Coordinates of C-alpha atoms and ligand atoms in Angstrom, one line a residue:
M29 CA -25.5 -15.2 44.9
S30 CA -27.6 -18.4 45.0
K31 CA -25.7 -21.6 44.4
P32 CA -25.8 -23.0 40.9
L33 CA -28.7 -25.4 40.4
P34 CA -27.5 -29.0 41.4
Y35 CA -30.2 -30.6 39.3
S36 CA -31.9 -28.8 36.4
M37 CA -33.0 -29.3 32.7
K38 CA -30.3 -26.8 32.2
D39 CA -27.9 -29.5 32.6
V40 CA -29.8 -31.6 30.1
H41 CA -29.4 -31.5 26.3
Y42 CA -32.7 -29.9 25.4
D43 CA -33.8 -29.3 21.8
N44 CA -36.6 -26.8 21.9
A45 CA -37.6 -27.6 18.4
K46 CA -38.8 -31.0 19.5
F47 CA -41.3 -29.5 21.5
R48 CA -42.7 -27.3 18.8
H49 CA -46.0 -28.5 17.2
R50 CA -46.2 -28.6 13.5
S51 CA -49.7 -29.3 12.0
F52 CA -50.0 -31.7 9.2
F53 CA -50.8 -28.9 6.8
K54 CA -47.7 -27.1 7.9
V55 CA -45.5 -30.0 7.3
I56 CA -46.7 -30.5 3.9
T57 CA -46.5 -26.9 2.9
Q58 CA -43.2 -26.5 4.7
S59 CA -41.7 -29.4 2.7
L60 CA -43.3 -28.0 -0.7
F61 CA -41.8 -24.5 -0.2
T62 CA -38.5 -25.2 1.5
S63 CA -36.8 -28.3 0.2
N64 CA -34.4 -28.7 -2.4
L65 CA -36.4 -31.6 -3.7
K66 CA -39.3 -29.1 -4.2
R67 CA -37.3 -26.7 -6.2
D68 CA -36.1 -29.4 -8.5
C69 CA -39.5 -31.1 -8.8
V70 CA -42.2 -28.3 -9.1
S71 CA -40.6 -27.1 -12.0
C72 CA -41.4 -30.4 -14.0
S73 CA -44.8 -31.7 -14.4
T74 CA -43.8 -35.3 -13.4
G75 CA -42.7 -34.0 -10.0
K76 CA -46.0 -32.2 -9.6
F77 CA -47.9 -35.3 -10.4
L78 CA -45.9 -37.4 -7.8
M79 CA -46.5 -34.7 -5.2
V80 CA -50.3 -34.8 -5.8
L81 CA -50.2 -38.6 -5.7
M82 CA -48.3 -38.6 -2.4
I83 CA -50.8 -36.2 -0.7
F84 CA -53.7 -38.4 -1.9
G85 CA -51.9 -41.5 -0.7
L86 CA -51.3 -40.1 2.7
A87 CA -55.1 -39.0 3.1
Y88 CA -56.2 -42.5 2.0
L89 CA -53.9 -44.0 4.7
M90 CA -55.3 -41.8 7.4
L91 CA -58.9 -42.5 6.4
T92 CA -58.5 -46.2 6.4
H93 CA -56.2 -46.6 9.5
A94 CA -58.2 -48.5 12.2
S95 CA -58.2 -47.0 15.7
P96 CA -59.0 -49.0 18.8
A97 CA -62.0 -48.0 20.9
I98 CA -63.6 -49.6 26.5
S99 CA -66.9 -48.6 27.5
V100 CA -66.3 -46.4 30.3
S101 CA -68.9 -45.6 33.1
N102 CA -68.0 -43.6 36.0
G103 CA -64.3 -44.0 35.0
V104 CA -64.6 -47.8 35.6
A105 CA -64.1 -50.1 32.6
K106 CA -67.3 -52.0 32.0
R107 CA -66.2 -54.3 29.2
I108 CA -62.8 -55.4 27.7
T109 CA -63.1 -57.0 24.5
T110 CA -61.7 -60.4 24.0
N111 CA -59.6 -59.0 21.1
D112 CA -56.0 -58.4 21.9
E113 CA -56.7 -54.8 22.8
A114 CA -59.1 -53.0 24.9
Q115 CA -61.4 -50.8 22.8
V116 CA -62.5 -47.3 23.7
T117 CA -65.8 -46.3 22.4
V118 CA -65.7 -42.6 21.7
G119 CA -69.0 -42.4 19.7
S120 CA -67.8 -41.2 16.4
T121 CA -66.9 -42.8 13.2
R122 CA -63.5 -42.6 11.6
F123 CA -64.8 -39.9 9.1
E124 CA -66.1 -37.7 11.9
R125 CA -62.8 -37.9 13.7
F126 CA -61.1 -37.1 10.6
W127 CA -63.0 -33.9 9.8
R128 CA -63.0 -32.8 13.5
K129 CA -59.4 -33.2 14.1
P130 CA -56.9 -33.7 11.4
P131 CA -54.3 -36.4 11.9
R132 CA -50.8 -35.1 12.9
L133 CA -47.5 -36.1 12.7
P134 CA -46.1 -37.5 16.0
P135 CA -43.8 -35.2 18.0
R136 CA -40.4 -35.3 17.4
F137 CA -38.8 -37.4 20.3
S138 CA -35.1 -37.4 21.0
P139 CA -33.3 -40.5 20.0
D140 CA -33.4 -42.0 23.4
E141 CA -37.0 -41.5 23.8
K142 CA -37.7 -43.2 20.5
G143 CA -39.4 -46.6 20.8
K144 CA -40.6 -45.9 24.3
T145 CA -43.9 -44.7 23.5
K146 CA -47.0 -46.9 23.8
N147 CA -47.2 -49.6 21.3
T148 CA -50.7 -50.9 21.2
S149 CA -49.6 -54.2 19.8
V150 CA -47.9 -55.2 23.1
R151 CA -50.9 -54.1 25.2
S152 CA -52.4 -57.4 25.4
E153 CA -49.4 -58.8 27.1
W154 CA -50.3 -57.0 30.2
I155 CA -53.8 -58.4 30.8
D156 CA -52.2 -61.6 32.4
Q157 CA -50.3 -59.3 34.8
Q158 CA -53.5 -57.2 35.5
Q159 CA -55.2 -60.5 36.3
K160 CA -52.4 -61.8 38.7
V161 CA -52.8 -58.4 40.6
K162 CA -56.6 -58.9 40.7
E163 CA -55.9 -62.4 42.2
A164 CA -53.5 -61.0 44.8
F165 CA -56.3 -58.5 45.9
V166 CA -58.7 -61.5 46.4
H167 CA -56.0 -63.2 48.3
A168 CA -55.5 -60.3 50.5
W169 CA -59.3 -59.7 51.0
S170 CA -60.0 -63.3 51.7
G171 CA -57.4 -63.4 54.5
Y172 CA -58.9 -60.2 56.0
K173 CA -62.4 -61.4 55.6
K174 CA -61.6 -64.7 57.3
Y175 CA -59.6 -63.5 60.2
A176 CA -60.3 -59.8 60.8
M177 CA -63.6 -58.7 59.0
G178 CA -64.6 -55.4 60.8
Y179 CA -61.2 -54.8 62.4
D180 CA -59.2 -52.0 61.0
E181 CA -56.2 -54.3 59.9
L182 CA -55.4 -57.9 59.4
M183 CA -52.5 -59.5 61.3
P184 CA -51.9 -62.4 58.9
L185 CA -49.3 -64.4 60.8
S186 CA -51.3 -64.5 64.0
K187 CA -54.7 -64.7 62.0
L188 CA -56.2 -62.0 64.2
G189 CA -57.4 -58.4 63.6
N190 CA -56.4 -55.2 65.3
D191 CA -57.9 -51.8 65.6
G192 CA -54.8 -49.5 65.2
L193 CA -56.8 -46.8 63.3
G194 CA -59.7 -46.2 65.9
G195 CA -61.9 -49.1 65.0
L196 CA -63.9 -48.0 61.9
G197 CA -63.1 -51.2 59.9
A198 CA -60.5 -49.2 58.0
T199 CA -59.6 -52.1 55.6
V200 CA -63.1 -52.5 54.5
V201 CA -63.5 -49.0 53.4
D202 CA -60.1 -48.6 52.0
A203 CA -60.4 -51.6 49.9
L204 CA -64.0 -51.1 48.6
D205 CA -63.3 -48.9 45.6
T206 CA -60.4 -51.0 44.6
A207 CA -62.8 -53.9 44.3
M208 CA -65.2 -51.6 42.2
I209 CA -62.5 -50.7 39.8
M210 CA -61.5 -54.3 39.5
G211 CA -65.1 -55.4 38.9
L212 CA -65.1 -57.8 41.9
D213 CA -68.8 -57.7 42.7
E214 CA -68.7 -60.2 45.6
V215 CA -66.2 -58.2 47.4
V216 CA -68.1 -55.0 46.7
S217 CA -71.2 -56.6 48.0
E218 CA -69.5 -58.0 51.2
A219 CA -67.7 -54.7 52.0
G220 CA -70.8 -52.5 51.1
L221 CA -73.2 -54.5 53.2
W222 CA -70.5 -54.3 56.1
I223 CA -70.6 -50.5 55.8
E224 CA -74.4 -50.4 55.7
K225 CA -74.7 -52.5 58.6
H226 CA -72.0 -51.4 61.0
L227 CA -70.1 -48.1 60.1
L228 CA -72.7 -45.6 61.3
D229 CA -72.8 -47.4 64.6
R230 CA -69.0 -47.5 64.9
I231 CA -68.7 -43.8 64.2
T232 CA -71.3 -42.8 66.8
H233 CA -69.7 -44.9 69.5
K234 CA -66.0 -45.0 68.9
G235 CA -63.5 -43.0 70.8
Q236 CA -60.3 -41.2 69.5
V237 CA -59.1 -41.2 65.8
N238 CA -56.6 -39.3 63.9
L239 CA -58.2 -36.6 61.7
F240 CA -55.9 -37.1 58.8
E241 CA -55.8 -40.9 58.7
T242 CA -59.6 -41.1 59.1
T243 CA -60.1 -38.4 56.4
I244 CA -57.9 -39.9 53.7
R245 CA -58.8 -43.7 54.3
V246 CA -62.4 -43.8 55.6
L247 CA -64.0 -40.4 54.3
G248 CA -62.1 -40.7 51.1
G249 CA -63.0 -44.4 50.6
L250 CA -66.8 -43.7 51.4
L251 CA -66.7 -40.7 49.0
S252 CA -65.2 -42.5 46.0
A253 CA -67.4 -45.6 46.5
Y254 CA -70.4 -43.0 46.3
H255 CA -69.1 -41.7 43.0
L256 CA -68.1 -45.0 41.5
S257 CA -71.5 -46.7 42.6
G258 CA -73.3 -44.1 40.5
G259 CA -74.3 -41.8 43.3
E260 CA -73.9 -38.5 41.4
Q261 CA -76.1 -40.0 38.7
G262 CA -78.8 -40.3 41.2
M263 CA -78.7 -44.1 40.9
N264 CA -81.0 -45.7 43.5
R265 CA -79.3 -49.0 43.7
T266 CA -76.0 -50.5 42.2
S267 CA -75.9 -54.0 41.0
T268 CA -74.1 -54.9 44.2
G269 CA -73.8 -53.5 47.6
P270 CA -76.1 -50.9 49.2
R271 CA -77.7 -47.7 47.7
P272 CA -74.9 -45.0 47.0
T273 CA -76.6 -42.7 49.4
V274 CA -75.7 -45.0 52.2
Y275 CA -72.0 -44.1 51.5
L276 CA -72.9 -40.4 51.3
E277 CA -74.8 -40.3 54.4
T278 CA -72.2 -42.2 56.4
A279 CA -69.6 -39.8 55.0
K280 CA -71.5 -36.8 56.1
N281 CA -71.9 -38.2 59.7
L282 CA -68.2 -39.0 59.9
A283 CA -67.3 -35.5 58.5
D284 CA -69.6 -33.6 60.9
R285 CA -67.8 -35.1 63.8
L286 CA -64.4 -34.5 62.1
L287 CA -65.2 -30.7 61.7
S288 CA -64.8 -30.4 65.5
A289 CA -60.9 -30.5 64.8
F290 CA -61.3 -27.4 62.9
T291 CA -64.0 -25.5 65.0
S292 CA -62.3 -26.2 68.4
S293 CA -58.8 -24.8 67.3
P294 CA -58.1 -21.3 68.0
T295 CA -56.6 -20.9 64.6
S296 CA -57.2 -22.2 61.0
I297 CA -54.9 -25.1 61.8
P298 CA -57.0 -28.0 63.0
Y299 CA -56.3 -30.3 66.0
S300 CA -54.7 -33.6 65.1
D301 CA -57.2 -35.9 67.0
V302 CA -61.0 -36.2 67.3
V303 CA -63.1 -38.1 69.8
L304 CA -66.0 -39.3 67.6
R305 CA -68.6 -40.3 70.2
D306 CA -68.7 -36.7 71.5
S307 CA -67.5 -34.8 68.5
S308 CA -64.7 -33.2 70.4
A309 CA -61.1 -32.6 69.3
H310 CA -57.7 -32.2 71.0
P311 CA -54.1 -31.5 69.9
A312 CA -51.6 -34.4 69.6
P313 CA -49.4 -34.9 72.7
G314 CA -46.9 -32.0 72.4
G315 CA -49.4 -29.8 71.0
L316 CA -48.3 -29.7 67.3
S317 CA -49.8 -30.8 64.1
S318 CA -48.0 -32.3 61.2
T319 CA -47.9 -30.0 58.3
S320 CA -48.8 -32.7 55.8
E321 CA -51.7 -33.7 57.9
V322 CA -53.4 -30.6 58.1
S323 CA -53.0 -29.8 54.4
T324 CA -54.2 -33.3 53.3
L325 CA -57.8 -33.0 54.0
Q326 CA -59.0 -30.5 51.3
L327 CA -59.8 -33.0 48.3
E328 CA -62.1 -35.0 50.5
F329 CA -63.8 -32.0 52.3
N330 CA -64.2 -30.2 49.0
Y331 CA -65.7 -33.1 47.2
L332 CA -68.1 -33.8 50.2
S333 CA -69.3 -30.1 49.8
T334 CA -69.8 -30.8 46.1
V335 CA -72.0 -33.8 46.5
S336 CA -73.8 -32.9 49.6
G337 CA -74.5 -29.3 48.5
D338 CA -73.3 -28.1 52.0
P339 CA -70.3 -25.6 51.6
K340 CA -69.2 -25.9 55.3
Y341 CA -66.8 -28.8 54.7
G342 CA -64.8 -27.4 51.9
M343 CA -64.8 -24.0 53.6
E344 CA -63.2 -25.3 56.9
A345 CA -60.5 -27.2 55.0
M346 CA -59.7 -24.6 52.6
K347 CA -59.0 -22.2 55.4
V348 CA -55.8 -24.2 56.3
M349 CA -54.5 -23.6 52.8
E350 CA -55.4 -20.0 52.7
H351 CA -53.6 -19.5 56.2
I352 CA -50.6 -21.6 55.2
K353 CA -50.1 -19.2 52.1
T354 CA -49.5 -16.4 54.4
L355 CA -46.8 -18.1 56.4
P356 CA -43.1 -17.6 55.7
K357 CA -41.4 -20.3 53.8
V358 CA -37.9 -21.1 52.6
E359 CA -38.2 -21.0 48.7
G360 CA -41.7 -22.5 49.0
L361 CA -40.6 -25.3 51.3
V362 CA -42.4 -25.6 54.7
P363 CA -41.3 -27.0 58.1
I364 CA -42.9 -30.4 58.9
F365 CA -44.6 -29.1 62.1
V366 CA -47.2 -26.4 62.6
S367 CA -49.0 -25.3 65.8
P368 CA -52.7 -25.2 65.9
Q369 CA -52.4 -22.9 69.0
S370 CA -50.4 -20.0 67.2
G371 CA -50.9 -20.9 63.8
E372 CA -47.2 -20.8 63.0
F373 CA -44.7 -23.2 61.8
S374 CA -42.6 -24.9 64.3
G375 CA -38.9 -25.8 63.8
E376 CA -36.9 -25.8 60.6
N377 CA -37.0 -29.3 59.6
F378 CA -37.7 -29.4 55.7
R379 CA -38.4 -32.8 54.1
L380 CA -40.6 -34.3 51.5
G381 CA -40.9 -37.5 53.5
S382 CA -43.0 -38.2 56.6
R383 CA -45.1 -35.2 57.9
G384 CA -44.0 -33.2 55.0
D385 CA -44.9 -35.3 51.8
S386 CA -48.6 -34.8 50.9
Y387 CA -48.6 -30.9 51.6
Y388 CA -46.9 -30.8 48.3
E389 CA -49.2 -33.3 46.7
Y390 CA -52.3 -31.5 47.7
L391 CA -51.1 -28.1 46.6
I392 CA -51.4 -29.4 42.9
K393 CA -54.1 -31.8 43.3
V394 CA -56.5 -29.4 45.0
W395 CA -56.0 -27.0 42.3
L396 CA -56.4 -29.8 39.5
Q397 CA -59.8 -30.8 41.4
Q398 CA -61.3 -27.4 40.3
G399 CA -61.2 -28.5 36.7
T400 CA -62.1 -25.8 34.3
S401 CA -63.1 -23.4 37.1
R402 CA -59.5 -23.3 38.5
N403 CA -60.3 -19.6 38.9
I404 CA -58.4 -16.8 40.4
N405 CA -59.5 -18.1 43.9
F406 CA -57.5 -21.2 43.7
K407 CA -54.5 -19.9 41.6
Y408 CA -52.5 -19.3 44.7
L409 CA -52.3 -23.2 45.2
H410 CA -50.6 -23.7 41.8
D411 CA -48.3 -20.8 42.5
M412 CA -47.2 -22.2 45.8
Y413 CA -46.7 -25.6 44.2
E414 CA -44.5 -24.1 41.4
E415 CA -42.4 -22.2 43.9
A416 CA -42.0 -25.4 46.2
M417 CA -40.9 -27.5 43.2
K418 CA -38.3 -24.9 42.4
G419 CA -37.2 -25.0 46.1
V420 CA -37.0 -28.8 45.8
R421 CA -34.9 -28.8 42.7
H422 CA -32.7 -26.1 44.2
L423 CA -32.2 -27.3 47.8
L424 CA -33.1 -30.7 48.1
V425 CA -32.2 -32.7 44.8
R426 CA -28.6 -34.2 44.5
K427 CA -27.0 -37.0 42.6
S428 CA -25.4 -40.0 44.3
I429 CA -21.8 -41.3 43.9
P430 CA -20.7 -43.2 41.9
N431 CA -23.6 -43.7 39.4
E432 CA -25.6 -40.3 39.7
L433 CA -28.9 -41.6 41.0
V434 CA -31.1 -38.4 41.4
F435 CA -32.6 -38.2 44.9
V436 CA -34.3 -35.8 47.2
G437 CA -32.6 -35.2 50.5
E438 CA -33.6 -33.3 53.7
L439 CA -32.7 -30.1 55.5
P440 CA -33.2 -31.0 59.1
Y441 CA -31.7 -27.8 60.5
G442 CA -33.1 -25.3 58.0
S443 CA -31.6 -24.0 54.7
G444 CA -28.6 -22.9 56.6
G445 CA -27.8 -26.2 58.1
S446 CA -26.2 -29.4 56.7
F447 CA -27.9 -31.5 54.1
S448 CA -29.1 -34.9 54.9
P449 CA -28.9 -37.5 51.9
K450 CA -31.7 -39.4 53.5
M451 CA -34.9 -40.3 51.3
D452 CA -37.9 -42.0 52.9
H453 CA -39.8 -44.4 50.6
L454 CA -42.6 -42.0 51.2
V455 CA -40.9 -39.6 48.9
C456 CA -41.5 -41.7 46.0
F457 CA -45.1 -40.1 45.6
L458 CA -43.2 -37.2 44.1
P459 CA -42.4 -38.5 40.6
G460 CA -46.1 -39.1 40.1
T461 CA -47.2 -35.8 41.4
L462 CA -44.5 -33.9 39.4
A463 CA -45.7 -35.6 36.1
L464 CA -49.2 -35.0 36.8
G465 CA -48.5 -31.3 37.6
A466 CA -46.7 -30.9 34.5
T467 CA -49.3 -32.3 32.0
K468 CA -52.4 -31.9 34.2
G469 CA -53.1 -35.5 33.5
I470 CA -52.9 -35.6 29.7
T471 CA -50.1 -37.5 28.0
K472 CA -46.7 -35.9 27.5
E473 CA -47.1 -36.5 23.7
K474 CA -50.4 -34.6 23.5
A475 CA -49.0 -31.8 25.8
M476 CA -46.0 -31.4 23.7
K477 CA -48.0 -31.3 20.4
D478 CA -50.3 -28.7 21.8
N479 CA -47.4 -26.7 23.1
L480 CA -48.7 -26.8 26.8
L481 CA -45.5 -27.6 28.7
T482 CA -43.6 -24.6 30.2
F483 CA -40.1 -24.7 30.9
E484 CA -41.0 -25.4 34.6
D485 CA -43.2 -28.3 33.6
L486 CA -40.4 -29.8 31.5
E487 CA -38.0 -29.4 34.5
N488 CA -40.5 -31.1 36.8
L489 CA -41.2 -33.9 34.2
K490 CA -37.5 -34.7 33.9
L491 CA -37.0 -34.8 37.6
A492 CA -40.1 -37.0 37.8
E493 CA -38.7 -39.6 35.4
D494 CA -35.2 -39.5 37.1
L495 CA -36.7 -39.9 40.6
A496 CA -38.9 -42.7 39.3
K497 CA -35.8 -44.6 38.5
T498 CA -34.3 -43.9 41.8
C499 CA -37.2 -45.3 43.5
F500 CA -37.4 -48.4 41.4
E501 CA -33.6 -48.9 42.2
M502 CA -34.4 -48.7 45.9
Y503 CA -36.3 -51.9 45.2
S504 CA -33.8 -53.6 42.9
V505 CA -30.7 -52.9 45.0
T506 CA -31.9 -55.3 47.9
S507 CA -31.9 -59.0 48.1
S508 CA -35.5 -59.3 48.3
G509 CA -36.4 -56.8 45.5
L510 CA -38.4 -54.7 48.0
A511 CA -37.6 -51.2 49.0
P512 CA -36.7 -50.4 52.6
E513 CA -38.6 -47.7 54.5
I514 CA -35.6 -45.3 54.3
A515 CA -32.5 -45.0 52.1
Y516 CA -29.4 -42.9 52.3
F517 CA -27.3 -41.9 49.2
H518 CA -23.6 -42.0 48.9
T519 CA -22.4 -38.5 48.5
E520 CA -19.1 -36.6 48.7
E521 CA -19.9 -35.7 52.3
Y522 CA -21.5 -39.1 53.4
Y523 CA -20.7 -42.8 53.0
E524 CA -20.9 -45.7 55.4
G525 CA -19.6 -49.2 54.4
G526 CA -21.2 -52.6 54.8
L527 CA -24.8 -51.1 54.7
D528 CA -25.8 -52.1 51.3
G529 CA -29.0 -53.5 50.1
G530 CA -27.7 -57.0 49.5
N531 CA -28.1 -57.4 45.9
K532 CA -24.4 -57.3 44.8
S533 CA -25.3 -57.5 41.2
S534 CA -27.1 -54.0 41.2
E535 CA -25.3 -51.3 39.5
Y536 CA -26.3 -49.2 42.3
V537 CA -25.1 -51.2 45.2
N538 CA -22.5 -48.5 46.4
D539 CA -24.9 -45.6 45.8
I540 CA -27.6 -46.8 48.2
I541 CA -27.0 -47.2 51.9
I542 CA -29.6 -48.8 54.0
K543 CA -29.2 -48.4 57.8
H544 CA -30.2 -51.5 60.0
L545 CA -33.2 -49.5 61.7
D546 CA -34.7 -48.7 58.2
R547 CA -34.8 -52.0 56.6
H548 CA -38.6 -52.9 57.0
N549 CA -41.1 -52.7 54.2
L550 CA -44.7 -51.8 55.0
L551 CA -46.2 -52.8 51.5
R552 CA -46.2 -49.1 50.7
P553 CA -47.7 -47.8 47.6
E554 CA -45.6 -44.7 46.6
T555 CA -43.4 -46.0 44.1
V556 CA -45.9 -48.2 42.2
E557 CA -48.2 -45.1 42.3
S558 CA -45.5 -43.1 40.5
L559 CA -45.0 -45.7 37.9
F560 CA -48.7 -45.8 37.3
V561 CA -48.8 -42.0 36.6
L562 CA -45.6 -42.0 34.7
Y563 CA -46.8 -45.0 32.5
R564 CA -50.0 -43.0 31.8
I565 CA -48.2 -39.9 30.9
T566 CA -45.2 -41.0 29.1
G567 CA -46.5 -44.4 27.7
D568 CA -43.0 -45.8 28.4
Q569 CA -43.3 -49.5 28.8
K570 CA -40.4 -49.6 31.2
Y571 CA -42.7 -48.4 34.0
R572 CA -45.0 -51.5 33.6
E573 CA -41.9 -53.7 33.5
W574 CA -40.7 -52.1 36.8
G575 CA -44.1 -52.4 38.4
W576 CA -44.3 -56.0 37.4
Q577 CA -41.0 -56.7 38.9
I578 CA -42.0 -55.0 42.2
F579 CA -45.2 -57.0 42.2
E580 CA -43.5 -60.3 41.7
A581 CA -41.1 -59.5 44.8
F582 CA -44.4 -58.8 46.9
E583 CA -45.8 -62.1 45.7
K584 CA -42.7 -63.9 46.5
Y585 CA -41.8 -62.7 50.0
T586 CA -45.1 -61.0 51.5
K587 CA -47.8 -63.4 50.6
V588 CA -49.0 -65.4 53.5
D589 CA -50.4 -68.8 52.2
S590 CA -53.4 -68.7 54.7
G591 CA -54.6 -65.3 53.3
G592 CA -53.3 -61.8 53.2
Y593 CA -49.9 -60.2 52.7
T594 CA -47.5 -59.1 55.4
S595 CA -45.0 -56.2 56.1
L596 CA -41.4 -57.3 56.4
D597 CA -38.9 -56.5 58.9
D598 CA -35.7 -56.7 56.8
V599 CA -35.7 -56.6 53.0
T600 CA -32.0 -57.2 52.8
V601 CA -31.8 -60.7 53.9
L602 CA -33.3 -63.8 52.4
P603 CA -35.7 -65.0 53.4
P604 CA -36.8 -61.6 54.8
L605 CA -38.0 -61.5 58.3
R606 CA -41.8 -61.0 58.5
R607 CA -43.7 -58.6 60.6
D608 CA -47.4 -59.4 61.2
K609 CA -49.4 -56.7 59.7
M610 CA -51.4 -56.0 56.3
E611 CA -51.6 -52.2 56.2
T612 CA -55.0 -51.1 54.8
F613 CA -53.2 -49.1 52.1
F614 CA -52.0 -52.4 50.4
L615 CA -55.5 -52.9 49.3
G616 CA -56.5 -49.3 49.0
E617 CA -53.4 -48.0 47.1
T618 CA -50.7 -50.6 46.3
L619 CA -52.8 -53.2 44.5
K620 CA -55.0 -50.5 43.0
Y621 CA -52.0 -48.6 41.3
L622 CA -50.5 -52.0 40.3
Y623 CA -53.9 -52.9 38.6
L624 CA -54.2 -49.5 36.9
L625 CA -50.7 -49.6 35.7
F626 CA -51.6 -52.6 33.6
A627 CA -55.0 -51.4 32.7
D628 CA -56.2 -49.4 29.7
S629 CA -55.7 -45.6 30.2
S630 CA -59.5 -45.0 29.9
V631 CA -59.9 -46.7 33.3
I632 CA -60.0 -43.7 35.8
P633 CA -58.4 -41.3 33.3
L634 CA -56.0 -38.9 34.9
D635 CA -57.5 -35.9 33.1
K636 CA -61.0 -36.6 34.6
F637 CA -60.0 -37.9 38.1
V638 CA -57.8 -36.9 40.9
F639 CA -56.7 -39.5 43.4
N640 CA -56.6 -38.5 47.1
T641 CA -53.4 -39.4 48.9
E642 CA -54.9 -42.8 49.7
A643 CA -55.6 -43.5 46.2
H644 CA -59.4 -42.8 46.3
P645 CA -60.5 -41.3 43.0
F646 CA -62.6 -38.2 42.9
P647 CA -64.0 -36.6 39.6
I648 CA -62.4 -33.4 38.4
K649 CA -65.1 -30.7 38.5
G650 CA -66.9 -30.4 35.3
T651 CA -65.3 -33.5 33.5
V652 CA -67.2 -36.5 34.6
Ligands
LIG708 C1 -50.9 -43.6 53.0 O1 -51.7 -43.7 54.1 C2 -51.0 -42.4 52.2 O2 -50.5 -42.5 51.0 C3 -50.3 -41.3 52.9 O3 -50.2 -40.1 52.2 C4 -48.9 -41.7 53.2 N1 -48.7 -43.0 53.8 C5 -49.6 -44.0 53.5 C6 -48.9 -45.0 52.5 O4 -47.6 -45.2 52.5

């Protein structure tokens, strides 16, 4: 007998009827044929006259209702009007829209959902916040450019660069598409020209790099830059920076060397490290690869195959997923290590934090990437995702004491072993992934109206919203307003006193426990990533408010006056102790997601783009 679900939509009041779509026509006819009012009225001619008058009145209102319209090219907003609202040009008149698609009644939200959906009149308020995020990016880039140009990362306190990722100038490539999306031509040109001048040479001469990190940051960054600069439209030259083909040719050269990790392994599981200069590969010390690392390469290699016309990249990467499909799992969950030597999983440590996280993210995203041709060959990924999310809800989701924060814990000793109420900040990618997986990038409102959500989708969407709150509370429970790297949750079985986040006024100060060694903050993106996705999908303004609160804390405690932002050592004390590193993902992901959180939804729309795990957007097949 399986245990009752600790967390499920089954616990939640669920009114099926509110998900049922009723067309405009149906609403009118239903009220004509079923209400008492109708029985009383249709029998008298005044009633009939009033009814006809009402129908014409409604039709008139719909025809004259003004609707906002941003010119979007390659998913990047080209123009935001000076009016209060950004306008989306859809190329049709009001009349055409009216006849093509009849207006509809809004779906029936539950009382607590009312008032949360997008209110276009407040949209203009967020332009200032978006501008502040852009200024933060310029500050981060200028520090890097001044003290570390061409190094992987900036050490903003020492005003030096370091090559912690193999020396491919990772910050330049990771930051480039953010600058493109923000419309920062000068940065695009500086980064682009550096890539044109130096990157190929670095790729040819540098030594050891990690396959996963290099794929998600460097290969991913080059490929999205290729798309966003118009490469797929065959553009010869963008207004700033090099020709798009420079990005593609560099990406191909890099990927050809990275392929050695796949081809030198005796199984479909690639080795974790590659020596670029001689295109050789070897396993990590200890021999094992991280499950998340080997399964977080496919979006990038698939897209490279699409744009280069050479299937070999996608084929090698997809062999990993096809192989993992055949391995034994626990309710869809996978151990965090896998052996390239035997092809088998190693150990029984199950978690969605480090070494497990993006396995689950790519199951759904690689499936989404296929667009309308998500054919039979890729369906297994969706099935694996659905099974895994069921497993997460059944085995890993719990509520904290006393205030019932929903969190995702770990099973470090298998499903028969004890449950650990530990949650890495990394797990905060999950709310966004769950929401995306549920609606496939369209709004919840539209998905509900079109009856597209299954019971599983609804369960996942509910979990997404609950987890996003928990991730936000991991920030607001600390003195600095920034989340620790790892949090523990107070449960029946686990509590330690004196380890709170320091913000005594937080409602959750007794729910969240932060151990001394876990108190650092690396400027990670996962929470703001999820806030961005959830805002796009639900339209709920609270996700923007939470994102803004987090951004303000970054500004207050991590900004370095001379340029750049720094990681922190302890978020629970004021002023927080500072480390001396600006991770590349602060520019590649954190600031990009914050910017997009405050942007119009037509900028990199979620039903046309899929973000790789480093926030580099690739077009979904057949949509862009
Ligand atoms: C990024 O490099 C990616 O998001 C990865 O999937 C996880 N870790 C960092 C950001 O925290």
